Coordinates of C-alpha atoms and ligand atoms in Angstrom, one line a residue:
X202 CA -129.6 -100.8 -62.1
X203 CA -129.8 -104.5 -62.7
X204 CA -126.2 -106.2 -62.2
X205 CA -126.2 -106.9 -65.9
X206 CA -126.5 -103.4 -66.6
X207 CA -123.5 -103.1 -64.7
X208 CA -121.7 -105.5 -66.2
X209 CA -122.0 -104.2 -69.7
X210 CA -119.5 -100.5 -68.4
X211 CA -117.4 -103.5 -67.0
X212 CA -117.4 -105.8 -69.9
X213 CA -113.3 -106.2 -71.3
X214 CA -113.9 -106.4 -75.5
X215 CA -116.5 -103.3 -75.6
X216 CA -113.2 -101.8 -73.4
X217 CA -110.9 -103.1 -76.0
X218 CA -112.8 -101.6 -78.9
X219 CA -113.0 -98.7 -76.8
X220 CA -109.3 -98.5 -76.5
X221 CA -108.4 -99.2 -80.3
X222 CA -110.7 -95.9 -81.2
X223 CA -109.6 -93.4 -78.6
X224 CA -105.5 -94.1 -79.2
X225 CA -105.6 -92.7 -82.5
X226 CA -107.7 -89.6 -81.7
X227 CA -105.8 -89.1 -78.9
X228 CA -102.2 -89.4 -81.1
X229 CA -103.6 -87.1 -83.4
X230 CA -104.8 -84.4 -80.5
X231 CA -101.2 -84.6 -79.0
X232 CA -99.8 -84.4 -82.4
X233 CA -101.5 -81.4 -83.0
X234 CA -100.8 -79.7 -79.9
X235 CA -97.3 -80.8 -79.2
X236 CA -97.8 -82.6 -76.0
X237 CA -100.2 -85.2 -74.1
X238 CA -103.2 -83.5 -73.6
X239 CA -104.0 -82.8 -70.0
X240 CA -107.2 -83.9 -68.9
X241 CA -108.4 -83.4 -64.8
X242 CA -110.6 -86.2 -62.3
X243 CA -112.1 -84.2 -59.7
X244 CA -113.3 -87.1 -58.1
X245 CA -111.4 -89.1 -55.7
X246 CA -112.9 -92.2 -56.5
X247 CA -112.1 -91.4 -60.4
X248 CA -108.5 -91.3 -59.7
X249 CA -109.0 -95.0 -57.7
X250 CA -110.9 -96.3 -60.9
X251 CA -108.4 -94.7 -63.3
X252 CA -105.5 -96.1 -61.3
X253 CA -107.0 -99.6 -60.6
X254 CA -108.0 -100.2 -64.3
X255 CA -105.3 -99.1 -65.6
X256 CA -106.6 -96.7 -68.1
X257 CA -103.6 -94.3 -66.5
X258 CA -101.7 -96.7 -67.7
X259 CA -102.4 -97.4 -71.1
X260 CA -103.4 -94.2 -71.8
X261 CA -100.5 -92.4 -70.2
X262 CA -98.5 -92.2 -73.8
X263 CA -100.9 -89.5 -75.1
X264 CA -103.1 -88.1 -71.5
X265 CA -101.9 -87.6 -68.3
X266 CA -104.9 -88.2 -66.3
X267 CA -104.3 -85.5 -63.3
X268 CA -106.2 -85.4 -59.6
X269 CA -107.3 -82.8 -58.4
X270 CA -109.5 -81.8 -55.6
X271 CA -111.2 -84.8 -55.4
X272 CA -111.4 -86.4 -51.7
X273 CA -112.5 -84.6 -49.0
X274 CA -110.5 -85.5 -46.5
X275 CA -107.7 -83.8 -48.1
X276 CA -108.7 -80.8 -49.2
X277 CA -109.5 -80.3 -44.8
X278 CA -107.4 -77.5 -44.3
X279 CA -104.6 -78.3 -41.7
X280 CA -106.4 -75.5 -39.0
X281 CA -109.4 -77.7 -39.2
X282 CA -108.2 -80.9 -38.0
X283 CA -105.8 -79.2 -35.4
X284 CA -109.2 -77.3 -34.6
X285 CA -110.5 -81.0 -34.2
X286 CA -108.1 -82.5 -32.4
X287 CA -108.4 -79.4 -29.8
X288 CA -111.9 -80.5 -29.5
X289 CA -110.7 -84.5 -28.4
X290 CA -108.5 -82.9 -25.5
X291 CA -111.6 -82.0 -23.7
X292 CA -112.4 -84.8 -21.0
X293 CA -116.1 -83.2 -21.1
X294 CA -116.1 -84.2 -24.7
X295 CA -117.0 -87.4 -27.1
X296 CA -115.5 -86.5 -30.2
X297 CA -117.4 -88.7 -33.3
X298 CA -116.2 -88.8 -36.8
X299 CA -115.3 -91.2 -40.2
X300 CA -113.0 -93.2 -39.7
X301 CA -110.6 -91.8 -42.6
X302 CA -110.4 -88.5 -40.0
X303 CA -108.9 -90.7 -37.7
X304 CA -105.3 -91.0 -39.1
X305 CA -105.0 -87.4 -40.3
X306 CA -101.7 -85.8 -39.4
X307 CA -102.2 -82.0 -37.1
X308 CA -100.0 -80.1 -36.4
X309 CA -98.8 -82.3 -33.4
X310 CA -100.7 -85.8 -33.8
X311 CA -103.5 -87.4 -34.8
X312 CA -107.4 -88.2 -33.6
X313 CA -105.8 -91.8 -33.5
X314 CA -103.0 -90.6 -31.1
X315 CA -105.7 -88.3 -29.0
X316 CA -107.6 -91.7 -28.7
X317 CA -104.9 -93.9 -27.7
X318 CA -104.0 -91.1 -25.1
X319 CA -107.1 -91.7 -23.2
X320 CA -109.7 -89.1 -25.6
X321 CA -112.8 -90.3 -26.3
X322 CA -113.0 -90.3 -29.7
X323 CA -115.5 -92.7 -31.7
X324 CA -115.5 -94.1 -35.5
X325 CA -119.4 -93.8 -36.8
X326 CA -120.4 -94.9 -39.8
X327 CA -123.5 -93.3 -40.2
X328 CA -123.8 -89.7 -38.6
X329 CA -127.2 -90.0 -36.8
X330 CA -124.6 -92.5 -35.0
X331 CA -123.9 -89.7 -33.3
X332 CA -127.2 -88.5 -32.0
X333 CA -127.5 -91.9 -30.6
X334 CA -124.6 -91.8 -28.8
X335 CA -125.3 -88.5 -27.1
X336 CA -128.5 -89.6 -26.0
X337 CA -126.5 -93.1 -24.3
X338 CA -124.4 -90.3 -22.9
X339 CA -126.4 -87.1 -21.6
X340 CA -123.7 -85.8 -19.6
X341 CA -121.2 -86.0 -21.7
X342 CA -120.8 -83.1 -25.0
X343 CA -120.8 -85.0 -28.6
X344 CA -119.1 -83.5 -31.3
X345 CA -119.5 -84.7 -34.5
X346 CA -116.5 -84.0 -36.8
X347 CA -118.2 -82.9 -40.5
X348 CA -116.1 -83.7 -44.0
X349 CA -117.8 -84.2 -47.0
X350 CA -119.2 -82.8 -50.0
X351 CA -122.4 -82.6 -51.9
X352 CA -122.8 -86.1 -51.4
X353 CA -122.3 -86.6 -47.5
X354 CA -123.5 -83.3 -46.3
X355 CA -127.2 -83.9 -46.4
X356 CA -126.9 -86.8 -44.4
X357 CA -125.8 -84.7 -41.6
X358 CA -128.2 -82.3 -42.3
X359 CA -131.0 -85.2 -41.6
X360 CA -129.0 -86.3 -37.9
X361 CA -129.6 -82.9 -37.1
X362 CA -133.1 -82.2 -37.7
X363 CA -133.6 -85.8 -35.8
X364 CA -131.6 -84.0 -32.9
X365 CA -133.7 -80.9 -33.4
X366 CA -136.8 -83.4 -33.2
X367 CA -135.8 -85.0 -30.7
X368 CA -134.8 -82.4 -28.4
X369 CA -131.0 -83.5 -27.9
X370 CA -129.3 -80.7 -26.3
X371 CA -125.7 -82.5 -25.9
X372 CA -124.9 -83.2 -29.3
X373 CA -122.9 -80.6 -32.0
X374 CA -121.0 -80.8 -35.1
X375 CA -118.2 -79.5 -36.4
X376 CA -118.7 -78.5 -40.3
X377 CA -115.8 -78.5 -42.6
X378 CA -118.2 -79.7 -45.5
X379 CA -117.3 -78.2 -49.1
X380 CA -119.2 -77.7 -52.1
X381 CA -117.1 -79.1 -55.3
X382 CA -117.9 -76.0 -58.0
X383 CA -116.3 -72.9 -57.0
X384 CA -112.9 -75.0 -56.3
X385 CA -113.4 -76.8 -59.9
X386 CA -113.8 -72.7 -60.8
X387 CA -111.0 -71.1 -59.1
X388 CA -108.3 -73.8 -60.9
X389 CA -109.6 -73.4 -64.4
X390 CA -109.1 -69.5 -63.5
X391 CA -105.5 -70.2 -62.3
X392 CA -103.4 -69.3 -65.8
X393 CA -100.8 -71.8 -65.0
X394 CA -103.0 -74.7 -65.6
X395 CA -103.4 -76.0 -69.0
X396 CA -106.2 -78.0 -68.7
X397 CA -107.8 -79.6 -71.6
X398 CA -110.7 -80.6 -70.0
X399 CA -112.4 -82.1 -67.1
X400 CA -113.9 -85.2 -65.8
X401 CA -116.7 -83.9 -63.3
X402 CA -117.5 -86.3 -60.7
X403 CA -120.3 -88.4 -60.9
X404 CA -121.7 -88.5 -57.3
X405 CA -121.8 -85.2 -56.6
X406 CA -123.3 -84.6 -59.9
X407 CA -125.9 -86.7 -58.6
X408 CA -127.1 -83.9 -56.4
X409 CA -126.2 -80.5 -57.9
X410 CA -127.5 -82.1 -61.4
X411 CA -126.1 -81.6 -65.4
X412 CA -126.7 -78.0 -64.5
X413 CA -124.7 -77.8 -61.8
X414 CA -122.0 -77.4 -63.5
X415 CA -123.4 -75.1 -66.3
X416 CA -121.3 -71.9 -65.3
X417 CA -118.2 -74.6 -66.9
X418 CA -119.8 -73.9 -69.8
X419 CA -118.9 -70.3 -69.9
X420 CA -114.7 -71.1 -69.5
X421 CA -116.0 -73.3 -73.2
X422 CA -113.9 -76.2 -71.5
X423 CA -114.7 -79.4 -72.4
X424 CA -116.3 -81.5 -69.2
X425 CA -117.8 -84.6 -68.9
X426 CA -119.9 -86.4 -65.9
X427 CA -118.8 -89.2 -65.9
X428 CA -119.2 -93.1 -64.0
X429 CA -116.7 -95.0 -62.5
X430 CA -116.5 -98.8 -64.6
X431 CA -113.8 -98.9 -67.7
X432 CA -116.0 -98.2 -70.0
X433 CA -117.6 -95.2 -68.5
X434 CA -114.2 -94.0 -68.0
X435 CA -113.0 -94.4 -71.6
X436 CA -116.1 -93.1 -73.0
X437 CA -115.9 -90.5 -71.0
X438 CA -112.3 -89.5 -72.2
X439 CA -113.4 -90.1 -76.1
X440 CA -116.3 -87.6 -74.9
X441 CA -113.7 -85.1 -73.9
X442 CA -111.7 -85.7 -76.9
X443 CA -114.8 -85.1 -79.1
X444 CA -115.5 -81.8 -77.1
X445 CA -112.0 -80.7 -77.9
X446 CA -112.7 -80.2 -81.6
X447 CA -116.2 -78.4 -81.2
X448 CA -116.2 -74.6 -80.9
X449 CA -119.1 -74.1 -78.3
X450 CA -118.8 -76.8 -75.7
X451 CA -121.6 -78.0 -73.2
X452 CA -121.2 -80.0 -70.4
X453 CA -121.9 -83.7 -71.1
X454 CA -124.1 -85.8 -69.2
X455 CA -122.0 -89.4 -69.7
X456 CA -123.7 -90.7 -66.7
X457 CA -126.9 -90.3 -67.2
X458 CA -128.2 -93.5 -65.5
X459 CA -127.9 -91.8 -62.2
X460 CA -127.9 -88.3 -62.8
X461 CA -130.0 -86.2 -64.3
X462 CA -130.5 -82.9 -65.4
X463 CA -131.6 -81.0 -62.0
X464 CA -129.9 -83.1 -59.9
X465 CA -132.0 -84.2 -56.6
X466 CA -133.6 -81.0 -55.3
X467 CA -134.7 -82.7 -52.2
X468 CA -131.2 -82.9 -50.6
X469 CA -130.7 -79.4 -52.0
X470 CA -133.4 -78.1 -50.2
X471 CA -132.3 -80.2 -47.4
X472 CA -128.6 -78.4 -47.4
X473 CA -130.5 -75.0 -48.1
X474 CA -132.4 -75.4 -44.8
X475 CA -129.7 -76.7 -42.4
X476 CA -126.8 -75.1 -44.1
X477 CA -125.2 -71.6 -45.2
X478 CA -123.3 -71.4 -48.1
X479 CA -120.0 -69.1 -46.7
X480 CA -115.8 -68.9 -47.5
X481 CA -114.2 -72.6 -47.2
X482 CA -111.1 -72.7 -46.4
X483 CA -109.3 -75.5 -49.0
X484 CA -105.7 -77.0 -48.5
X485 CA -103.4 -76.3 -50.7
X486 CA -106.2 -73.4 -52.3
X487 CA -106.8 -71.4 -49.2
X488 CA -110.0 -69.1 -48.6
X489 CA -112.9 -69.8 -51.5
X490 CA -115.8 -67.5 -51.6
X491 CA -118.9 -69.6 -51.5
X492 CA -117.4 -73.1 -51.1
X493 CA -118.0 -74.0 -47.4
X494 CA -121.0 -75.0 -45.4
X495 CA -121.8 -73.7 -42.2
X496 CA -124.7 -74.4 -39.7
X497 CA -127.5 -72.1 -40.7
X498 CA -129.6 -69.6 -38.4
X499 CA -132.0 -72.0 -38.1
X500 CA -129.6 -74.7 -36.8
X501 CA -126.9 -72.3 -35.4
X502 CA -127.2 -74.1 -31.9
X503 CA -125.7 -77.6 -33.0
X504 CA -122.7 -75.7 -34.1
X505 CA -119.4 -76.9 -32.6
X506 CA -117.4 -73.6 -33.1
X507 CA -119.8 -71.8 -31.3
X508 CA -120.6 -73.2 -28.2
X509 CA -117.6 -75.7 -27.2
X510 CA -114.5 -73.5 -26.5
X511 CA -111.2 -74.8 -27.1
X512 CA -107.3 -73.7 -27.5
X513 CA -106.6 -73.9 -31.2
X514 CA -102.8 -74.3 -31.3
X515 CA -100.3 -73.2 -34.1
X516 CA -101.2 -74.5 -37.1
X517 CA -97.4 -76.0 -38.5
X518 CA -96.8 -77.2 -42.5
X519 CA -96.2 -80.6 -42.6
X520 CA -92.3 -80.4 -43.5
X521 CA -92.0 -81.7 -46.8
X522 CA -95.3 -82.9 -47.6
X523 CA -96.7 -81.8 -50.8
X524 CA -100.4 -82.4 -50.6
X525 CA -101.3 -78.7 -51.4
X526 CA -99.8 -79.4 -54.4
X527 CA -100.8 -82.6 -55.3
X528 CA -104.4 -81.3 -54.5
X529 CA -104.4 -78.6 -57.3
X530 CA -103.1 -81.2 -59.7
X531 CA -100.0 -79.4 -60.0
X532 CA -97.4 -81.9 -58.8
X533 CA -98.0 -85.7 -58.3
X534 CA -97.3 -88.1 -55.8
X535 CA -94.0 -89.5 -57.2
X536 CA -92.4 -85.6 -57.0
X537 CA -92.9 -85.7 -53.5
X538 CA -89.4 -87.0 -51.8
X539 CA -91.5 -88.7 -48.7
X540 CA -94.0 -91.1 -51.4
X541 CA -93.7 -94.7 -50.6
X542 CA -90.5 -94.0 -48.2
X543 CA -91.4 -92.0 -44.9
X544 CA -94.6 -91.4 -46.1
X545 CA -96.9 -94.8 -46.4
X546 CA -100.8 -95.7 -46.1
X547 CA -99.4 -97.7 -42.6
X548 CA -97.2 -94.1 -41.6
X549 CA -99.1 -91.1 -42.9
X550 CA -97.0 -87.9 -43.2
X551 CA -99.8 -86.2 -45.3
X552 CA -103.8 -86.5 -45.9
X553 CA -103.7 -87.6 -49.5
X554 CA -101.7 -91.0 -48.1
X555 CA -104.4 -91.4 -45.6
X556 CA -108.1 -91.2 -47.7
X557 CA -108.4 -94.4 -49.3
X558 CA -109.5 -91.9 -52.0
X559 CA -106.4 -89.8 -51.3
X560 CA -104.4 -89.3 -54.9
X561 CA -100.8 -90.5 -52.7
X562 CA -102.7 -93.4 -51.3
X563 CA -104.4 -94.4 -54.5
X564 CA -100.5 -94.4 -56.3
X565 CA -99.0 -96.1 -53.3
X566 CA -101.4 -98.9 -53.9
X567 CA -101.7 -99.1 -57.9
X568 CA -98.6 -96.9 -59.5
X569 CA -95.9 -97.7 -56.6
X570 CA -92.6 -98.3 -58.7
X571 CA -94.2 -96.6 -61.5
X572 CA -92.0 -93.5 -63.5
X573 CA -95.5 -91.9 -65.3
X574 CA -93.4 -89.9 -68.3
X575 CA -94.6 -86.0 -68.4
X576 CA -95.3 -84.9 -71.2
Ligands
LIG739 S1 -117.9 -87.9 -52.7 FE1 -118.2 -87.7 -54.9 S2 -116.6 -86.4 -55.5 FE2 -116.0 -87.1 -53.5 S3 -114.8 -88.9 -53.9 FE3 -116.9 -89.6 -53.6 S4 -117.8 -89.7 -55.7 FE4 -115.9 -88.4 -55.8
LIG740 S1 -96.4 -88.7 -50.3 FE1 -97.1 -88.2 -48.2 S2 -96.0 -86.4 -47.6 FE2 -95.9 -86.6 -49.8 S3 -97.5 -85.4 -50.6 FE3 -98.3 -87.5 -50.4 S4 -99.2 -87.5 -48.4 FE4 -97.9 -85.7 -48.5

């Protein structure tokens, strides 16, 4: 895309315009149902583009705009990153992860704490990173701690077949990777929602495709891929709105200038080979059939769990944290007691305040001070 094509889902009067239209469909949706409607981002870096321009905001009289399982860093169930920080104790072991793992409370600290207590434990940007580092450092065991979804898993998939290629016989990884659909299912199956519709994120929907999300299609909830610039994000809610009224609803491709119908079967095919599709377990949502990724047969050997013992300790609740909640889009950040008091971006108490994508951190920076009405 051409920066002037981008500029035209930034550009302030086709927003405006866009504004004027949707206010009065949306006062006569909430008039009609006796509330705001409820519509839910399941995109972490939709609820940092909703937030940041300000379409919360000036929407928030008729929508609330609610986050849900959007960031991958904080739907990492609590046993998983105690399981990873059990890994940095070992002096055999170089422990090698995104740099948003780092400041993730466990049970009893961090990979930040682990670090500045003598582990080894290294910030990579890229995961092949990784493979490079455990051929600098043959004697030593790399693990590389896996989060991600759709969109980052295949290129962990590609540092393993280089290790595979390569021969590396020190290096491992630790997969907590999670496919976004069945979670997106199991809330819209939960009867205490009353969702109105969705706004299905856009990257992920750049791999699993339109149709990845065609079993939506059988709850008849309005959806809509959408991008992340103002206007995509307000066409994207007058998209919804429009859905609303119709009596057979389809998901709607509003993002079509990166994804397309059938996604990108190469990094499918990609995950298919190097992964298995198995239970994840989710914060906040516990065990989902068919939501996590674990090493396949074929690449069973790289696989952390298996072949690097450690002592997993208690997993203990954050006191007082509500992340779980805030995850499911049941409670936001301003009901939990800690939000912009114990719990800040500089002193964590919880995931969602660590992930720059992270709903807490995303209202910390934006929406701090803010009293967002329900309705
Ligand atoms: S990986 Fe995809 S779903 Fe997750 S935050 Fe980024 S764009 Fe959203
Ligand atoms: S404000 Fe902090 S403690 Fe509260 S839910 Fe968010 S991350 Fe958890």
């Amino acid at each position: 895309m051409t920066m002037s094509n981008l500029l035209a889902f930034r550009d302030t009067e086709l927003s405006k315009k866009l504004v004027e239209r949707l206010i009065p469909s949306l006062e006569k949706e909430r008039e009609k149902l006796g509330r705001k409607l409820r519509f839910m981002e399941v995109c972490g870096t939709h609820t940092v583009a909703i937030s940041k321009t300000g379409v919360r905001d000036i929407l928030s009289p008729y929508v609330d705009l609610i986050s849900g399982p959007g960031c991958p860093v904080c739907v990492t169930d609590q046993a998983d990153i105690d399981h990873m920080i059990a890994f940095a104790k070992r002096q055999d072991v170089i422990v090698t992860t995104f740099g948003d793992m780092m400041k993730v409370p466990g049970s009893s600290s961090t990979l930040y704490e682990e670090r500045a207590n003598g582990a080894d434990v290294r910030v990579v940007y890229a995961p092949s990173e990784s493979v490079d580092i455990a051929l600098r450092h043959p004697d030593k065991k790399i693990v590389f701690l896996g989060v991600g979804f759709e969109t980052t898993a295949p290129g962990i998939a590609l540092s393993m077949q280089r290790a595979k290629k390569l021969g590396v016989t020190n290096f491992w990884v630790y997969s907590a990777h999670k496919l976004t659909p069945p979670a997106v299912d199991i809330l819209l199956q939960d009867s205490s929602y009353q969702f109105d519709g969705l706004l299905l994120p856009g990257n992920v929907s750049v791999i699993v495709g339109r149709r990845g999300w065609e079993r939506l299609e059988k709850e008849n909830i309005p959806a809509v891929i959408g991008g992340f610039e103002p206007v995509d994000l307000l066409s994207s809610i007058s998209l919804l709105v429009e859905e609303l009224n119709k009596e057979k609803r389809y998901v709607v491709n509003n993002y079509e200038r990166v994804v397309k119908e059938d996604g990108n079967r190469k990094a499918r095919e990609l995950l298919a080979e190097v992964f298995s599709v198995q239970t994840g377990t989710w914060r906040g949502i516990g065990d989902l059939p068919n939501s996590g990724l674990v090493l396949s047969e074929a690449y069973r050997t790289f696989d952390a769990r298996e072949h690097i013992e450690v002592e997993k300790p208690a997993t203990k609740r954050i006191k007082g944290c509500l992340c779980g909640e805030i995850i499911k889009g049941k409670m936001r950040p301003f009901d939990c007691k800690l939000f912009a008091g114990i719990c800040t971006p500089e002193n964590p108490i919880g995931p969602c305040m660590v992930s720059g994508e992270g709903t807490c951190s995303t209202y910390y920076k934006y929406e701090r001070g803010k009293v967002v009405a329900h309705g």
